[in-house]
Amino acid sequence: MTPDYPLLARQLHALLDTRDWLTNSAQTCAFIMQEVGELNWVGFYLHRQPNILSLGPFQGKPACHPIPFDKGVCGTAARTEKSQRIDDVHAVADHIACDSASNAELVVPIMVKGHLWGVLDLDSPVRARFNDDDQSGIEALVKVFIDKTELPEIAPS
Ligand code: SME
């Protein structure tokens, strides 16, 4: 069942009561893991070095680090600055398998003043787990995170 994303957005807005990016990113992935069903990993990858994503706060098993922009679903999201929604990650040639239990993936870029700050990555063991409503709902939660957080310019210019 699709969660009530407008309600989740209001709840996340209330939960993020600091402006601190580390606290808010940790809270955001814990909140999504708790409220959105059938996920096995939720986390941030940060754009701290040119064309490389570094693992940030997450919920789930230890994950791959670092991820270059030219690899994987996260790399594609970072390179294109567009959300990536994959029904079956095993059909994606350069998918990076951190956990063989993952089958579907949704990656949303986090853009600050036109620059890529990082990405939010969700994995699910359920094939085709994410539909249009999930994509727009998670994009709305990312917008709440951006609006409620002081995001330092960790991105290389
Ligand atoms: N599967 C991702 C790598 C990150 S993990 O899923 C946590 C990818 O292909 O970019």
Coordinates of N, CA, C and O and ligand atoms in Angstrom, one line a residue:
M1 N 0.8 -1.2 0.0 CA 0.0 0.0 0.0 C 0.9 1.3 0.0 O 1.9 1.3 0.7
T2 N 0.5 2.2 -0.8 CA 1.3 3.5 -0.8 C 1.1 4.3 0.4 O -0.1 4.5 0.9
P3 N 2.1 4.7 1.1 CA 2.0 5.5 2.3 C 1.3 6.8 2.0 O 1.3 7.3 0.9
D4 N 0.8 7.4 3.1 CA 0.2 8.8 3.0 C 1.4 9.8 3.0 O 1.8 10.3 4.1
Y5 N 1.9 10.0 1.8 CA 3.2 10.9 1.7 C 2.9 12.3 2.2 O 3.8 12.9 2.9
P6 N 1.8 12.9 1.9 CA 1.6 14.3 2.5 C 1.6 14.3 4.0 O 2.2 15.2 4.6
L7 N 1.1 13.3 4.6 CA 1.2 13.2 6.1 C 2.6 13.0 6.5 O 3.1 13.6 7.5
L8 N 3.3 12.1 5.8 CA 4.8 11.9 6.1 C 5.6 13.1 6.0 O 6.5 13.4 6.8
A9 N 5.2 13.9 5.0 CA 6.0 15.2 4.8 C 5.7 16.1 6.0 O 6.7 16.8 6.5
R10 N 4.5 16.2 6.5 CA 4.2 17.0 7.6 C 4.9 16.5 8.9 O 5.5 17.3 9.7
Q11 N 4.9 15.2 9.0 CA 5.6 14.6 10.2 C 7.1 14.8 10.1 O 7.8 15.1 11.2
L12 N 7.7 14.7 8.9 CA 9.2 14.9 8.8 C 9.5 16.3 9.1 O 10.5 16.7 9.7
H13 N 8.6 17.2 8.6 CA 8.8 18.7 8.8 C 8.9 18.9 10.3 O 9.8 19.7 10.8
A14 N 8.0 18.3 11.1 CA 8.0 18.5 12.6 C 9.2 17.8 13.2 O 9.8 18.3 14.2
L15 N 9.6 16.7 12.7 CA 10.7 15.9 13.3 C 12.1 16.6 13.1 O 12.9 16.6 14.0
L16 N 12.3 17.3 12.0 CA 13.6 17.9 11.8 C 13.6 19.3 12.5 O 13.3 20.3 11.9
D17 N 13.9 19.3 13.8 CA 13.8 20.5 14.5 C 15.2 21.1 14.8 O 15.4 21.9 15.7
T18 N 16.2 20.7 14.1 CA 17.5 21.4 14.1 C 17.8 21.8 12.7 O 17.1 21.4 11.8
R19 N 18.8 22.6 12.5 CA 19.2 23.0 11.1 C 20.4 22.1 10.7 O 21.0 22.3 9.6
D20 N 20.8 21.2 11.6 CA 22.1 20.5 11.4 C 22.0 19.4 10.4 O 21.1 18.5 10.5
W21 N 22.8 19.4 9.4 CA 22.7 18.4 8.3 C 22.9 17.0 8.7 O 22.2 16.1 8.2
L22 N 23.8 16.8 9.7 CA 24.1 15.4 10.1 C 23.0 14.8 10.9 O 22.5 13.7 10.6
T23 N 22.5 15.6 11.8 CA 21.3 15.2 12.6 C 20.1 14.9 11.7 O 19.4 13.9 11.8
N24 N 19.8 15.9 10.8 CA 18.6 15.8 10.0 C 18.7 14.7 9.0 O 17.7 14.0 8.7
S25 N 19.9 14.4 8.5 CA 20.0 13.3 7.5 C 19.9 12.0 8.2 O 19.2 11.0 7.7
A26 N 20.4 11.8 9.4 CA 20.2 10.6 10.2 C 18.8 10.4 10.5 O 18.2 9.3 10.4
Q27 N 18.1 11.5 11.0 CA 16.7 11.4 11.3 C 15.8 11.0 10.1 O 14.9 10.2 10.1
T28 N 16.2 11.6 8.9 CA 15.4 11.4 7.7 C 15.4 10.0 7.3 O 14.4 9.4 6.9
C29 N 16.6 9.3 7.3 CA 16.6 8.0 6.8 C 16.0 7.0 7.8 O 15.3 6.1 7.5
A30 N 16.1 7.3 9.1 CA 15.5 6.5 10.1 C 13.9 6.6 10.0 O 13.2 5.6 10.1
F31 N 13.5 7.8 9.8 CA 12.0 8.1 9.6 C 11.5 7.3 8.4 O 10.4 6.6 8.5
I32 N 12.2 7.4 7.3 CA 11.7 6.7 6.1 C 11.7 5.2 6.3 O 10.7 4.5 5.9
M33 N 12.8 4.7 6.9 CA 12.8 3.3 7.1 C 11.7 2.8 8.0 O 11.1 1.7 7.8
Q34 N 11.3 3.6 9.0 CA 10.2 3.3 9.9 C 8.8 3.4 9.2 O 8.0 2.5 9.5
E35 N 8.7 4.4 8.4 CA 7.3 4.7 7.9 C 7.0 4.1 6.5 O 5.8 4.0 6.1
V36 N 8.0 3.8 5.7 CA 7.7 3.3 4.3 C 8.0 1.8 4.3 O 9.1 1.3 4.8
G37 N 7.0 1.0 3.9 CA 7.1 -0.4 4.0 C 8.1 -1.1 3.0 O 8.4 -0.5 1.9
E38 N 8.5 -2.3 3.2 CA 9.2 -3.1 2.3 C 10.5 -2.5 1.8 O 10.8 -2.6 0.6
L39 N 11.3 -1.9 2.8 CA 12.6 -1.4 2.4 C 13.7 -2.2 3.2 O 13.4 -2.6 4.3
N40 N 14.8 -2.4 2.6 CA 15.9 -3.0 3.3 C 17.1 -2.1 3.5 O 18.1 -2.4 4.2
W41 N 17.1 -0.9 2.9 CA 18.2 0.1 3.0 C 17.7 1.5 2.6 O 17.0 1.6 1.6
V42 N 18.0 2.4 3.5 CA 17.8 3.8 3.1 C 19.0 4.6 3.6 O 19.4 4.5 4.7
G43 N 19.5 5.5 2.7 CA 20.7 6.3 3.2 C 21.1 7.4 2.2 O 20.6 7.4 1.1
F44 N 22.0 8.2 2.7 CA 22.5 9.3 2.0 C 23.9 9.0 1.4 O 24.7 8.3 2.1
Y45 N 24.1 9.4 0.2 CA 25.5 9.4 -0.3 C 25.8 10.9 -0.6 O 24.9 11.7 -1.1
L46 N 27.0 11.4 -0.2 CA 27.3 12.8 -0.2 C 28.3 13.1 -1.3 O 29.2 12.3 -1.5
H47 N 28.2 14.2 -1.9 CA 29.1 14.7 -3.0 C 30.1 15.6 -2.3 O 30.0 16.8 -2.3
R48 N 31.2 14.9 -1.8 CA 32.2 15.7 -1.1 C 33.5 15.8 -1.9 O 34.4 16.6 -1.6
Q49 N 33.7 15.0 -2.9 CA 34.9 15.1 -3.8 C 34.3 15.0 -5.2 O 33.3 14.5 -5.5
P50 N 35.1 15.6 -6.2 CA 34.6 15.7 -7.5 C 34.2 14.3 -8.1 O 35.0 13.4 -8.0
N51 N 33.0 14.2 -8.6 CA 32.5 13.0 -9.3 C 32.6 11.7 -8.5 O 32.7 10.6 -9.0
I52 N 32.5 11.8 -7.1 CA 32.5 10.7 -6.3 C 31.4 10.9 -5.2 O 31.2 12.0 -4.7
L53 N 30.7 9.8 -4.9 CA 29.7 9.8 -3.8 C 30.3 9.1 -2.6 O 30.8 7.9 -2.7
S54 N 30.2 9.7 -1.4 CA 30.7 9.1 -0.2 C 29.5 8.7 0.7 O 28.5 9.4 0.8
L55 N 29.6 7.5 1.3 CA 28.5 7.0 2.1 C 28.3 7.9 3.3 O 29.3 8.3 4.0
G56 N 27.0 8.3 3.5 CA 26.7 9.1 4.7 C 25.8 8.4 5.6 O 25.8 7.1 5.6
P57 N 25.0 9.0 6.4 CA 24.1 8.4 7.4 C 23.1 7.4 6.6 O 22.6 7.8 5.5
F58 N 22.9 6.3 7.2 CA 22.0 5.3 6.6 C 21.4 4.4 7.6 O 21.8 4.3 8.7
Q59 N 20.4 3.6 7.2 CA 19.7 2.5 7.9 C 19.8 1.3 7.1 O 19.4 1.3 5.9
G60 N 20.3 0.2 7.7 CA 20.5 -1.0 6.9 C 21.8 -1.6 7.1 O 22.6 -1.2 8.0
K61 N 22.2 -2.6 6.2 CA 23.5 -3.2 6.3 C 24.6 -2.3 5.8 O 24.3 -1.4 5.0
P62 N 25.8 -2.6 6.3 CA 27.0 -1.8 5.7 C 26.9 -1.8 4.2 O 26.5 -2.8 3.6
A63 N 27.3 -0.7 3.6 CA 27.1 -0.5 2.2 C 28.3 -0.1 1.4 O 29.4 0.1 2.0
C64 N 28.2 0.0 0.1 CA 29.4 0.2 -0.8 C 29.8 1.7 -0.6 O 29.0 2.6 -0.5
H65 N 31.1 1.9 -0.7 CA 31.7 3.2 -0.6 C 33.2 3.1 -1.1 O 33.9 2.2 -0.8
P66 N 33.6 4.1 -1.9 CA 32.8 5.2 -2.5 C 32.1 4.7 -3.8 O 32.4 3.6 -4.2
I67 N 31.3 5.6 -4.3 CA 30.6 5.3 -5.6 C 31.0 6.4 -6.6 O 30.6 7.5 -6.4
P68 N 31.8 6.0 -7.6 CA 32.1 7.1 -8.7 C 30.8 7.4 -9.5 O 29.9 6.5 -9.6
F69 N 30.8 8.6 -10.0 CA 29.6 9.0 -10.8 C 29.3 8.1 -12.0 O 28.2 8.1 -12.5
D70 N 30.4 7.4 -12.5 CA 30.1 6.6 -13.7 C 29.7 5.2 -13.4 O 29.8 4.3 -14.3
K71 N 29.4 4.9 -12.1 CA 29.0 3.5 -11.8 C 27.6 3.5 -11.0 O 27.4 4.4 -10.2
G72 N 26.8 2.5 -11.3 CA 25.7 2.2 -10.5 C 24.5 3.2 -10.7 O 24.6 4.2 -11.5
V73 N 23.4 2.8 -10.0 CA 22.2 3.6 -10.1 C 22.4 5.0 -9.4 O 22.0 6.0 -9.9
C74 N 23.1 4.9 -8.3 CA 23.4 6.2 -7.6 C 24.3 7.1 -8.4 O 24.1 8.3 -8.5
G75 N 25.3 6.5 -9.1 CA 26.2 7.3 -10.0 C 25.3 8.0 -11.1 O 25.6 9.1 -11.5
T76 N 24.4 7.2 -11.7 CA 23.6 7.8 -12.8 C 22.7 8.9 -12.2 O 22.6 9.9 -12.9
A77 N 22.1 8.8 -11.0 CA 21.3 9.9 -10.5 C 22.2 11.1 -10.2 O 21.8 12.2 -10.5
A78 N 23.4 10.9 -9.8 CA 24.3 12.0 -9.5 C 24.7 12.7 -10.8 O 24.7 13.9 -10.9
R79 N 25.1 11.9 -11.8 CA 25.5 12.4 -13.1 C 24.4 13.2 -13.9 O 24.7 14.2 -14.4
T80 N 23.2 12.6 -13.9 CA 22.1 13.2 -14.6 C 21.3 14.2 -13.8 O 20.5 14.9 -14.4
E81 N 21.5 14.2 -12.5 CA 20.8 15.0 -11.5 C 19.3 14.7 -11.7 O 18.4 15.6 -11.6
K82 N 18.9 13.5 -12.0 CA 17.5 13.1 -12.1 C 17.3 11.8 -11.3 O 18.1 11.0 -11.2
S83 N 16.1 11.7 -10.7 CA 15.7 10.5 -10.0 C 15.8 9.3 -10.8 O 15.5 9.4 -12.0
Q84 N 16.2 8.2 -10.2 CA 16.3 6.9 -10.9 C 15.4 5.9 -10.2 O 15.6 5.7 -9.0
R85 N 14.5 5.3 -11.0 CA 13.6 4.3 -10.4 C 13.7 3.0 -11.1 O 13.5 3.0 -12.3
I86 N 14.2 2.0 -10.4 CA 14.5 0.8 -11.1 C 13.6 -0.4 -10.5 O 13.6 -0.6 -9.3
D87 N 12.9 -1.0 -11.4 CA 12.0 -2.1 -11.0 C 12.8 -3.4 -10.6 O 12.5 -4.1 -9.7
D88 N 13.9 -3.6 -11.4 CA 14.7 -4.8 -11.2 C 16.2 -4.5 -11.4 O 16.6 -4.4 -12.5
V89 N 16.8 -4.3 -10.3 CA 18.2 -3.9 -10.3 C 19.1 -4.9 -11.1 O 20.2 -4.5 -11.6
H90 N 18.7 -6.2 -11.1 CA 19.6 -7.2 -11.7 C 19.6 -7.0 -13.2 O 20.4 -7.6 -13.9
A91 N 18.6 -6.2 -13.7 CA 18.6 -6.0 -15.2 C 19.4 -4.8 -15.6 O 19.5 -4.4 -16.7
V92 N 20.0 -4.1 -14.6 CA 20.8 -2.9 -14.8 C 22.3 -3.4 -14.8 O 22.8 -3.8 -13.8
A93 N 23.0 -3.2 -15.9 CA 24.3 -3.8 -16.1 C 25.3 -3.3 -15.0 O 26.0 -4.1 -14.5
D94 N 25.3 -2.0 -14.8 CA 26.3 -1.5 -13.8 C 25.8 -1.3 -12.4 O 26.4 -0.5 -11.7
H95 N 24.6 -1.9 -12.1 CA 24.1 -1.8 -10.8 C 25.2 -2.3 -9.8 O 25.8 -3.3 -10.0
I96 N 25.4 -1.6 -8.7 CA 26.3 -2.0 -7.6 C 25.5 -2.8 -6.6 O 24.7 -2.2 -5.9
A97 N 25.8 -4.0 -6.4 CA 25.1 -4.9 -5.5 C 25.7 -4.8 -4.1 O 26.7 -5.5 -3.9
C98 N 25.2 -4.0 -3.2 CA 25.7 -4.0 -1.9 C 25.1 -5.1 -1.1 O 25.7 -5.7 -0.2
D99 N 23.9 -5.5 -1.4 CA 23.2 -6.6 -0.7 C 22.4 -7.3 -1.8 O 21.5 -6.8 -2.5
S100 N 22.7 -8.6 -1.9 CA 22.0 -9.4 -2.9 C 20.5 -9.5 -2.7 O 19.7 -9.9 -3.5
A101 N 20.0 -9.1 -1.5 CA 18.6 -9.1 -1.2 C 17.8 -8.0 -1.9 O 16.6 -8.0 -2.0
S102 N 18.6 -7.0 -2.3 CA 17.9 -5.8 -2.9 C 17.5 -6.1 -4.4 O 18.2 -6.7 -5.1
N103 N 16.2 -5.8 -4.7 CA 15.7 -6.0 -6.1 C 15.3 -4.7 -6.8 O 15.4 -4.6 -8.0
A104 N 14.7 -3.8 -6.0 CA 14.2 -2.5 -6.6 C 15.0 -1.4 -5.9 O 15.4 -1.5 -4.8
E105 N 15.1 -0.3 -6.6 CA 15.8 0.9 -6.1 C 15.2 2.2 -6.6 O 14.7 2.3 -7.7
L106 N 15.3 3.2 -5.7 CA 14.9 4.5 -6.0 C 15.9 5.5 -5.5 O 16.3 5.4 -4.3
V107 N 16.5 6.3 -6.4 CA 17.5 7.3 -6.0 C 17.1 8.7 -6.4 O 16.8 8.9 -7.5
V108 N 17.1 9.6 -5.4 CA 16.7 11.0 -5.6 C 17.9 11.9 -5.4 O 18.5 11.9 -4.3
P109 N 18.2 12.7 -6.4 CA 19.3 13.7 -6.2 C 18.9 14.8 -5.2 O 17.7 15.2 -5.2
I110 N 19.9 15.3 -4.5 CA 19.6 16.4 -3.6 C 20.4 17.6 -4.1 O 21.6 17.6 -4.1
M111 N 19.6 18.6 -4.6 CA 20.2 19.7 -5.3 C 20.1 20.9 -4.4 O 19.0 21.2 -3.9
V112 N 21.2 21.6 -4.2 CA 21.2 22.9 -3.4 C 21.8 24.0 -4.3 O 22.9 23.9 -4.7
K113 N 21.0 25.0 -4.5 CA 21.4 26.1 -5.3 C 22.0 25.7 -6.7 O 23.1 26.1 -7.1
G114 N 21.4 24.7 -7.3 CA 21.8 24.2 -8.6 C 23.0 23.3 -8.6 O 23.4 22.8 -9.6
H115 N 23.5 23.0 -7.4 CA 24.6 22.0 -7.3 C 24.1 20.7 -6.6 O 23.3 20.8 -5.7
L116 N 24.8 19.6 -7.0 CA 24.4 18.3 -6.4 C 25.1 18.3 -5.1 O 26.3 18.3 -4.9
W117 N 24.3 18.1 -4.0 CA 24.8 18.0 -2.6 C 25.0 16.5 -2.3 O 25.9 16.1 -1.5
G118 N 24.2 15.7 -2.8 CA 24.2 14.2 -2.6 C 23.0 13.6 -3.2 O 22.3 14.2 -4.0
V119 N 22.8 12.3 -2.8 CA 21.6 11.6 -3.2 C 21.0 10.8 -2.0 O 21.7 10.5 -1.1
L120 N 19.7 10.6 -2.1 CA 19.0 9.7 -1.1 C 18.7 8.4 -1.9 O 18.1 8.5 -2.9
D121 N 19.1 7.3 -1.3 CA 19.0 6.0 -2.0 C 18.1 5.1 -1.1 O 18.3 5.0 0.1
L122 N 17.1 4.5 -1.8 CA 16.2 3.5 -1.1 C 16.3 2.2 -1.9 O 16.2 2.2 -3.1
D123 N 16.4 1.1 -1.1 CA 16.5 -0.2 -1.7 C 15.3 -1.1 -1.1 O 15.0 -0.9 0.0
S124 N 14.8 -1.9 -2.0 CA 13.7 -2.8 -1.5 C 14.0 -4.3 -2.0 O 14.5 -4.5 -3.1
P125 N 13.6 -5.3 -1.2 CA 13.7 -6.6 -1.7 C 12.6 -7.0 -2.6 O 12.7 -8.1 -3.3
V126 N 11.6 -6.1 -2.8 CA 10.4 -6.4 -3.6 C 10.6 -5.8 -5.0 O 10.8 -4.6 -5.1
R127 N 10.5 -6.7 -6.0 CA 10.6 -6.2 -7.4 C 9.5 -5.2 -7.7 O 8.4 -5.3 -7.2
A128 N 9.9 -4.1 -8.4 CA 8.9 -3.0 -8.8 C 8.2 -2.4 -7.6 O 7.0 -2.1 -7.6
R129 N 8.9 -2.3 -6.5 CA 8.4 -1.8 -5.2 C 7.9 -0.4 -5.4 O 7.0 0.1 -4.7
F130 N 8.6 0.4 -6.2 CA 8.3 1.9 -6.2 C 7.5 2.3 -7.4 O 7.9 1.9 -8.6
N131 N 6.4 3.0 -7.2 CA 5.6 3.5 -8.3 C 5.7 5.0 -8.4 O 6.5 5.6 -7.7
D132 N 4.9 5.6 -9.3 CA 5.0 7.1 -9.5 C 4.7 7.8 -8.2 O 5.4 8.8 -7.9
D133 N 3.7 7.3 -7.4 CA 3.4 8.0 -6.1 C 4.5 7.9 -5.1 O 4.8 8.9 -4.4
D134 N 5.2 6.8 -5.1 CA 6.4 6.6 -4.2 C 7.5 7.6 -4.6 O 8.1 8.3 -3.8
Q135 N 7.7 7.7 -6.0 CA 8.8 8.6 -6.4 C 8.5 10.0 -6.1 O 9.3 10.7 -5.5
S136 N 7.2 10.5 -6.4 CA 6.9 11.9 -6.1 C 6.8 12.1 -4.6 O 7.2 13.2 -4.0
G137 N 6.4 11.1 -3.8 CA 6.4 11.2 -2.3 C 7.7 11.3 -1.7 O 8.0 12.1 -0.9
I138 N 8.7 10.5 -2.2 CA 10.0 10.5 -1.6 C 10.7 11.8 -2.1 O 11.4 12.5 -1.3
E139 N 10.5 12.3 -3.3 CA 11.0 13.6 -3.8 C 10.5 14.7 -2.9 O 11.2 15.6 -2.5
A140 N 9.2 14.6 -2.4 CA 8.7 15.6 -1.5 C 9.4 15.6 -0.2 O 9.6 16.6 0.5
L141 N 9.7 14.4 0.3 CA 10.4 14.3 1.6 C 11.8 14.8 1.5 O 12.3 15.5 2.4
V142 N 12.4 14.6 0.3 CA 13.8 15.2 0.1 C 13.7 16.7 0.1 O 14.5 17.4 0.7
K143 N 12.6 17.2 -0.4 CA 12.4 18.7 -0.4 C 12.3 19.2 1.0 O 12.8 20.3 1.4
V144 N 11.5 18.5 1.8 CA 11.4 18.9 3.3 C 12.8 18.9 3.9 O 13.2 19.8 4.6
F145 N 13.6 17.8 3.7 CA 14.9 17.8 4.2 C 15.7 19.0 3.8 O 16.4 19.6 4.6
I146 N 15.7 19.3 2.5 CA 16.5 20.5 2.0 C 16.0 21.8 2.7 O 16.8 22.6 3.1
D147 N 14.6 21.9 2.7 CA 14.1 23.2 3.3 C 14.4 23.4 4.8 O 14.5 24.5 5.3
K148 N 14.5 22.2 5.5 CA 14.7 22.3 7.0 C 16.1 22.3 7.4 O 16.4 22.2 8.6
T149 N 17.1 22.2 6.5 CA 18.4 21.9 6.9 C 19.4 23.0 6.3 O 19.3 23.4 5.2
E150 N 20.4 23.3 7.2 CA 21.5 24.1 6.7 C 22.5 23.2 6.0 O 23.1 22.4 6.6
L151 N 22.5 23.3 4.7 CA 23.3 22.4 3.9 C 24.6 23.1 3.6 O 24.7 23.9 2.7
P152 N 25.7 22.7 4.2 CA 27.0 23.3 4.0 C 27.5 23.0 2.6 O 27.1 21.9 2.0
E153 N 28.3 23.8 2.0 CA 28.7 23.5 0.6 C 29.8 22.5 0.6 O 31.0 22.8 0.5
I154 N 29.4 21.2 0.9 CA 30.3 20.1 0.9 C 30.7 19.7 -0.6 O 31.7 19.1 -0.8
A155 N 29.9 20.2 -1.5 CA 30.1 19.8 -2.9 C 31.2 20.6 -3.5 O 31.3 21.8 -3.2
P156 N 32.1 19.9 -4.2 CA 33.2 20.6 -4.9 C 32.5 21.6 -6.0 O 31.6 21.2 -6.6
S157 N 33.1 22.8 -6.1 CA 32.5 23.7 -7.1 C 33.2 23.5 -8.5 O 34.2 22.9 -8.6
Ligands
SME1 N1 22.8 -0.1 -5.6 C1 23.4 1.1 -5.6 C2 24.6 1.2 -4.6 C3 24.3 1.7 -3.3 S1 23.5 0.5 -2.4 O1 22.2 0.1 -3.0 C4 23.3 1.0 -0.8 C5 23.9 1.5 -7.0 O2 23.8 0.7 -7.9 O3 24.3 2.7 -7.1

